[in-house]
Short mmCIF file of C-alpha atoms and ligand atoms in Angstrom, two decimals:
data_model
loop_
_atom_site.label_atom_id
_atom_site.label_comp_id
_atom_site.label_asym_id
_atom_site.label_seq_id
_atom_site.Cartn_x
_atom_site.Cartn_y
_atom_site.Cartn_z
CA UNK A 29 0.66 4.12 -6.74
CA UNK A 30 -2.23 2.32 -8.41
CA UNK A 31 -3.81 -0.68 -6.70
CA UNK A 32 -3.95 -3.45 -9.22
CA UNK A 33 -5.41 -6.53 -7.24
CA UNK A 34 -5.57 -10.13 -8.21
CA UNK A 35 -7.64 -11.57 -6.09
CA UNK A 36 -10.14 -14.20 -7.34
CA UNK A 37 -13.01 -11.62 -6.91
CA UNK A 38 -11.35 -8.83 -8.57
CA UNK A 39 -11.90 -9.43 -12.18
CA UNK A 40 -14.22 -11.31 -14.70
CA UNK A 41 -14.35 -15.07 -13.83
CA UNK A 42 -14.23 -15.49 -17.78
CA UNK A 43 -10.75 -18.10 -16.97
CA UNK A 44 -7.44 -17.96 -16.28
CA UNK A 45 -6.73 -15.75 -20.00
CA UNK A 46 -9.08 -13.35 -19.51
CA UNK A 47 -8.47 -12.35 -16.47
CA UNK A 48 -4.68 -11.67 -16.86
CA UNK A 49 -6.07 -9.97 -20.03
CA UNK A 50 -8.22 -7.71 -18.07
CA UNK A 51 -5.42 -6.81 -15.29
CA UNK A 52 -3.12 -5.81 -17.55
CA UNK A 53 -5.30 -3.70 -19.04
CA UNK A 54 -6.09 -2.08 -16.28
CA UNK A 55 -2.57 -1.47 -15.02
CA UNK A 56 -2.26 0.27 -18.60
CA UNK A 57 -4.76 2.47 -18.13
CA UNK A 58 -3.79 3.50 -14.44
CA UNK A 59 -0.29 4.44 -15.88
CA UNK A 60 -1.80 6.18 -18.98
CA UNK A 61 -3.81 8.02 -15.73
CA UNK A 62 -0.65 8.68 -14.28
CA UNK A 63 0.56 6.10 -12.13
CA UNK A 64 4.35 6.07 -11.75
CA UNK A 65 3.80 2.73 -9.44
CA UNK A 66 1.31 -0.23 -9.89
CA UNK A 67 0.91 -2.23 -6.93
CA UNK A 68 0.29 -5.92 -7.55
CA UNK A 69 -1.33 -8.09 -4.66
CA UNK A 70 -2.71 -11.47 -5.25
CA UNK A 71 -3.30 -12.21 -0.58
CA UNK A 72 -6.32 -10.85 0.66
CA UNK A 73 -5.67 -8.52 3.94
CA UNK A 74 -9.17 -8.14 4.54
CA UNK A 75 -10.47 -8.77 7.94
CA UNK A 76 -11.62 -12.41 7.46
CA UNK A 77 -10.88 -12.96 3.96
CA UNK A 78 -9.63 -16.61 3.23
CA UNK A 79 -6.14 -17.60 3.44
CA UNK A 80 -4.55 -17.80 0.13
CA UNK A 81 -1.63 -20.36 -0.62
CA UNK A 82 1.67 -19.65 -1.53
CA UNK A 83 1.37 -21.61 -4.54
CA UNK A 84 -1.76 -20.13 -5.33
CA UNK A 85 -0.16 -16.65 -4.69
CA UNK A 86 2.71 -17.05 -6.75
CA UNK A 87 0.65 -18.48 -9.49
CA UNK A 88 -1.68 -15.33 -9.38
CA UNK A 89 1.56 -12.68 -9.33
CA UNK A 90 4.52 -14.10 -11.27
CA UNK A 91 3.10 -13.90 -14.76
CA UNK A 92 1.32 -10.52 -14.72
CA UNK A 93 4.34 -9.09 -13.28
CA UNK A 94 6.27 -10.31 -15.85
CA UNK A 95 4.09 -8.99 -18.41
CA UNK A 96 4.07 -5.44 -16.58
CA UNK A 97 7.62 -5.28 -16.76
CA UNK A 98 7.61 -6.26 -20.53
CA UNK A 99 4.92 -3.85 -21.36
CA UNK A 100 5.34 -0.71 -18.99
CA UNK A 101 7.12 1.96 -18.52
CA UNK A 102 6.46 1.94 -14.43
CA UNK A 103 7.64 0.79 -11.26
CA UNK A 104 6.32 -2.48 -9.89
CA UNK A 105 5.45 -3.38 -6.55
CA UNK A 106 4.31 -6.68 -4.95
CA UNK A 107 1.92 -6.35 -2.13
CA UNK A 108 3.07 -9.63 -0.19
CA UNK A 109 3.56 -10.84 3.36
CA UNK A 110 5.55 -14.30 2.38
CA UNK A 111 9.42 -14.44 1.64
CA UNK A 112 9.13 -16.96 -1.29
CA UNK A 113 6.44 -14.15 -3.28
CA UNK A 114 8.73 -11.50 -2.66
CA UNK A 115 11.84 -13.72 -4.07
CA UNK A 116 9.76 -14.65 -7.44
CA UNK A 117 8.00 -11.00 -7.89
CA UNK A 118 11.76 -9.71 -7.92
CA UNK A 119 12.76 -11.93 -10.25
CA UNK A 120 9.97 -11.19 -12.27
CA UNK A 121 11.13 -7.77 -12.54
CA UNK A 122 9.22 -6.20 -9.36
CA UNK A 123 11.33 -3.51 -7.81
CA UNK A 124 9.48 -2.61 -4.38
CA UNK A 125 8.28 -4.64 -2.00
CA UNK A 126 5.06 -3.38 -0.38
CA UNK A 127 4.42 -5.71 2.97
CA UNK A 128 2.11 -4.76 5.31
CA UNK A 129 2.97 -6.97 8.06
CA UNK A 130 6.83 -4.69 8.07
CA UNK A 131 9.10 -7.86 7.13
CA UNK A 132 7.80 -9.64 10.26
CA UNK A 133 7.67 -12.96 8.86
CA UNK A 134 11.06 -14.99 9.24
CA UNK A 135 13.09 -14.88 6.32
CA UNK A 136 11.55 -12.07 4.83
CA UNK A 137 14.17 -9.25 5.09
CA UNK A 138 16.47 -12.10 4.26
CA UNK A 139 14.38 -12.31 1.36
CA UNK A 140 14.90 -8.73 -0.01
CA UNK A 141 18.29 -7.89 1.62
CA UNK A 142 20.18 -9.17 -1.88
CA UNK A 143 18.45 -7.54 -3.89
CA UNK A 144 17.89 -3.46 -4.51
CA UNK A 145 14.36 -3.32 -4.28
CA UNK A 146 12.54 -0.76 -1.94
CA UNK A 147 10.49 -1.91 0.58
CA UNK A 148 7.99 0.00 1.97
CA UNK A 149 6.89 -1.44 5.73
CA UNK A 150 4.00 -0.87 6.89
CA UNK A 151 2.71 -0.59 10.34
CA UNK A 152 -0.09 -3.19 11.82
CA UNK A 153 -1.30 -4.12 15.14
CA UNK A 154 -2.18 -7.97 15.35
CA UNK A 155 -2.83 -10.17 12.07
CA UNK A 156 -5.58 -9.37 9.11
CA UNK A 157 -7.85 -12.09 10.13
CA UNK A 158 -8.48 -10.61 14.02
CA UNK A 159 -7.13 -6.49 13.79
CA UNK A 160 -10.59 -5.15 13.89
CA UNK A 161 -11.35 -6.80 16.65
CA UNK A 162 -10.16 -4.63 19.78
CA UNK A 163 -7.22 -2.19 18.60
CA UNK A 164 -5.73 -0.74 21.43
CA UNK A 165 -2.85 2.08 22.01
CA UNK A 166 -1.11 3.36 24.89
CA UNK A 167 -0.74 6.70 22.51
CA UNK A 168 -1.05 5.78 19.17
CA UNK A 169 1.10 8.46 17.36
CA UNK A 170 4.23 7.39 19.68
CA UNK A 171 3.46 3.65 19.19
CA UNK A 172 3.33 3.46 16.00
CA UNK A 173 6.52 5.79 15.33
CA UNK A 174 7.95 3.16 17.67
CA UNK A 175 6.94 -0.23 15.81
CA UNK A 176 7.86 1.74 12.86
CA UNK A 177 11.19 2.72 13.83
CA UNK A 178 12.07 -0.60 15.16
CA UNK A 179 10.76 -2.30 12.10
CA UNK A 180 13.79 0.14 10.16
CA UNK A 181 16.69 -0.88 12.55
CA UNK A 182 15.46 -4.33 12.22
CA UNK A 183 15.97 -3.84 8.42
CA UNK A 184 19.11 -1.87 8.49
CA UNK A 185 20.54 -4.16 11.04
CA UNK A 186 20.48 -7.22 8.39
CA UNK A 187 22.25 -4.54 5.60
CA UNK A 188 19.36 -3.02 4.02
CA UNK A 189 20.23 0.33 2.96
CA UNK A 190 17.91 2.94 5.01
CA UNK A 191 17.62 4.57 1.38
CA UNK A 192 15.69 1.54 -0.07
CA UNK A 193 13.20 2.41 2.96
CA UNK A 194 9.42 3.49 3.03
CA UNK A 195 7.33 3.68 6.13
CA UNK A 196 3.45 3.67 6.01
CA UNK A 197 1.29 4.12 9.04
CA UNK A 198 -0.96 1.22 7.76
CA UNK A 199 -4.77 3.37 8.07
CA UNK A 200 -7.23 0.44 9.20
CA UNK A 201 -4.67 -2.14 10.19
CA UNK A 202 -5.54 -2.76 13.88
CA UNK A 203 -6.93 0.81 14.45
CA UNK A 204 -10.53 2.42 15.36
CA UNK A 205 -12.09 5.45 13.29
CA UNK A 206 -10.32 7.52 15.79
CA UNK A 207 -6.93 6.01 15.95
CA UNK A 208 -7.41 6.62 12.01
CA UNK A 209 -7.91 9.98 11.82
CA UNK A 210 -5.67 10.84 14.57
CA UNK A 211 -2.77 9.38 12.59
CA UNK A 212 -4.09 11.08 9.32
CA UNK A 213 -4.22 14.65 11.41
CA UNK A 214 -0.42 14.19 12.51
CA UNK A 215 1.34 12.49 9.91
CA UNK A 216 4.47 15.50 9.44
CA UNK A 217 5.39 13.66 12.79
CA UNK A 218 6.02 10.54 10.94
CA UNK A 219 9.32 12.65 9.51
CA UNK A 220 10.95 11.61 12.47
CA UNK A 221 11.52 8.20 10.82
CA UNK A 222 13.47 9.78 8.24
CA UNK A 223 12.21 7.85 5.39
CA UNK A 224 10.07 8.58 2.45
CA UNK A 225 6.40 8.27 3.86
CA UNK A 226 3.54 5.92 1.57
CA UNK A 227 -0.05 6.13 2.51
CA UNK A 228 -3.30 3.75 1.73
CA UNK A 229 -6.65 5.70 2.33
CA UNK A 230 -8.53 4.39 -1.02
CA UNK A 231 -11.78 3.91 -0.41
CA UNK A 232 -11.13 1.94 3.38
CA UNK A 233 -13.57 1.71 6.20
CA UNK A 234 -12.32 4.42 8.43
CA UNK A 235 -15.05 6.91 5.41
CA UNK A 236 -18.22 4.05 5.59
CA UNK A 237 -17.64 4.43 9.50
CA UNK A 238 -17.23 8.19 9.77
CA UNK A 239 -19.57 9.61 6.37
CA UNK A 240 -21.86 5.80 6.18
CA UNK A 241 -20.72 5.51 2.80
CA UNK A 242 -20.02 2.21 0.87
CA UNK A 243 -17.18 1.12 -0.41
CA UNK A 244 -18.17 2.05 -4.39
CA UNK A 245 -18.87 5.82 -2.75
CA UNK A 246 -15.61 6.57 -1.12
CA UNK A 247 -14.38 7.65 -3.90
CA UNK A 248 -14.40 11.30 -2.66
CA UNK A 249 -13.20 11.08 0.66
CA UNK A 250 -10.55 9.09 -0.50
CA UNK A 251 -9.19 12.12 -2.92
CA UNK A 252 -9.50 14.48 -0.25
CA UNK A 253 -7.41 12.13 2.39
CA UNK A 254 -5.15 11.58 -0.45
CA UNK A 255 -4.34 15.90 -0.77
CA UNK A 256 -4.08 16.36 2.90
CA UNK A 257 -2.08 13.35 3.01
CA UNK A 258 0.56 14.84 -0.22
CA UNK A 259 -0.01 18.33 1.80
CA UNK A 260 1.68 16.80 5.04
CA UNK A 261 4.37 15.23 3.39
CA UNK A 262 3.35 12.11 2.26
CA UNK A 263 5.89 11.79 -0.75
CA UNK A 264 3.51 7.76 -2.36
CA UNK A 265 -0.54 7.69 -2.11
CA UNK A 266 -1.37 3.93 -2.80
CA UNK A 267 -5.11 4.63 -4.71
CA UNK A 268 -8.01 2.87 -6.66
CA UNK A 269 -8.80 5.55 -8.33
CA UNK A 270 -6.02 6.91 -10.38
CA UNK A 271 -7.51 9.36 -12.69
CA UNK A 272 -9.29 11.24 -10.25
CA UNK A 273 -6.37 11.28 -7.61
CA UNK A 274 -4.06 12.27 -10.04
CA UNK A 275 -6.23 15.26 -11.44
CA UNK A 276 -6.29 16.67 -7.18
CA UNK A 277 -2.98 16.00 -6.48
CA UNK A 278 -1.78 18.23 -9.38
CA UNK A 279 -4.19 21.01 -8.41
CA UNK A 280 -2.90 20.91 -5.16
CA UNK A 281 0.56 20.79 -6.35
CA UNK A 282 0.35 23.71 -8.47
CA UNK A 283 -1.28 25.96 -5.58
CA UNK A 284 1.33 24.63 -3.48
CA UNK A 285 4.11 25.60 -6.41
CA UNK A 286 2.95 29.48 -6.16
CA UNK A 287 2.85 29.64 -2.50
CA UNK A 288 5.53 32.90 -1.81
CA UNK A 289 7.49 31.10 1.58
CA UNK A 290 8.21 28.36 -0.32
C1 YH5 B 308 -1.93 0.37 2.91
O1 YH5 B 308 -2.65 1.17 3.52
N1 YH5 B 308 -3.66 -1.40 2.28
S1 YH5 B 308 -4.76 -3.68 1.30
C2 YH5 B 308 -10.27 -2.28 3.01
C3 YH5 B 308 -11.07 -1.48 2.21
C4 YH5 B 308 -10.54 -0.84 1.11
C5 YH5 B 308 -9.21 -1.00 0.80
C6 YH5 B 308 -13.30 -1.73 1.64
N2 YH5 B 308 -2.22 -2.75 1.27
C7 YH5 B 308 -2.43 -0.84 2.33
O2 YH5 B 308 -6.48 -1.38 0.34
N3 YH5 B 308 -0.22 -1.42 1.57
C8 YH5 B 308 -3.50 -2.55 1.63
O3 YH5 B 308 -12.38 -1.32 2.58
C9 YH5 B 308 -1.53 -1.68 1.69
N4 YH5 B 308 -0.59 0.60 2.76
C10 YH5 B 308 0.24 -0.27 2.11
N5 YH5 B 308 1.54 0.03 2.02
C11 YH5 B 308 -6.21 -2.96 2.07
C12 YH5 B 308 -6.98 -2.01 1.25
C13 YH5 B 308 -8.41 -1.81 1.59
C14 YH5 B 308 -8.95 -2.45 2.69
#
């Protein structure tokens, strides 16, 4: 799954043309890399990143999803917390919905239940503005499997299919460098949930804090997370970096292949 933001800092501030120029061409290239998903999110999750309107959002997502689903031969996600985003992205021709706050807002599974798009719900503790600021865990594994798990019956409750449903762990959402890795070390527990796992890992916080890297030299780490990750089940790796994660996930795919168990 490539990462295709639209956030006002993302691209060239060359106007409102340009810049839907520029994202589409990027989202061609990560397919021509080998992206079989593009993930389009126009709300900052940052820890203290500004607000963004719903206006503004929809303004941001609508047409460049609509020209992705013109142009490409690839599954489109929208990376949105609000129910009116995921209504328009839909009808834009988005087919997953990729929230990171699980459907928590009202009227959001309300919002998806009529349609057949996946959703993939992700696991966070507290909001993106104030996550950072203390995450705490009783044991995190079991907690999260919980909030997870609840966050699926909450779903299939309101007559989502379980089949239409991803779970993701959410790496850096409310968590500490430890709580980070110790989900990364143990994610074959997250089969429990019996649902198709998705992981984030590009170039987050959890490698400046462990290796004192920056965020444009993560690039590394972030492949290796992203093997271990596919190695322990992980069936979607949401990455910046296409090329290069696509190149170590077929090496590692093709070592796996010739393995004599399996
Ligand atoms: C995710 O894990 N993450 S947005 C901080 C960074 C780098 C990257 C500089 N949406 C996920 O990518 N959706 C985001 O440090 C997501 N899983 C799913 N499903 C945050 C992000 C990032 C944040």
């Amino acid at each position: 799954m490539g990462i295709l933001n639209l956030t006002p800092d993302s691209f060239s501030d060359g106007g409102r043309w340009l810049q839907a120029h520029d994202a589409l061409d990027h989202a061609a290239q990560m397919v021509s890399d080998g992206a079989a998903l593009i993930d389009v999110g126009g709300e900052s999750t940052r820890p203290g990143a500004a607000a963004v309107t719903e206006a503004e959002e929809l303004d941001r997502v609508v047409p460049i999803i609509e020209q992705l689903a013109k142009r490409l031969d690839v599954v489109i996600s929208i990376d949105t917390m609000k129910p009116a985003v995921m209504r328009a992205a839909i009808a834009a021709g988005a087919t997953m919905v990729n929230d990171v706050n699980a459907l928590r807002e009202p009227g959001a599974i309300e919002a998806v239940a009529a349609s057949q798009a996946a959703i993939c719900l992700m696991h966070m503790q507290g909001e993106p503005r104030t996550m950072q600021s203390a995450p705490q865990y009783q044991d995190v594994m079991a907690d999260v499997i919980a909030a997870l798990s609840e966050r699926i019956e909450a779903c299939t409750q309101m007559g989502v299919a379980r089949a239409r449903l991803l779970a993701d762990p959410g790496i850096g959402f409310g968590k500490t460098l430890a709580h980070n890795l110790t989900l990364l070390a143990n994610l074959d527990a997250f089969k429990i949930l019996d649902v198709p796992l998705l992981l984030g890992v590009s170039r987050k916080s959890l490698f400046g804090q462990l290796l004192g890297l920056k965020v444009h030299e993560r690039l590394l780490p972030s492949v290796v997370a992203a093997v271990l990750a596919v190695e322990s089940g992980v069936a979607i790796v949401r990455a910046h970096d296409v090329a290069e994660t696509v190149l170590a996930l077929k090496t590692a795919e093709a070592i796996r292949h010739a393995r004599r168990e399996s």
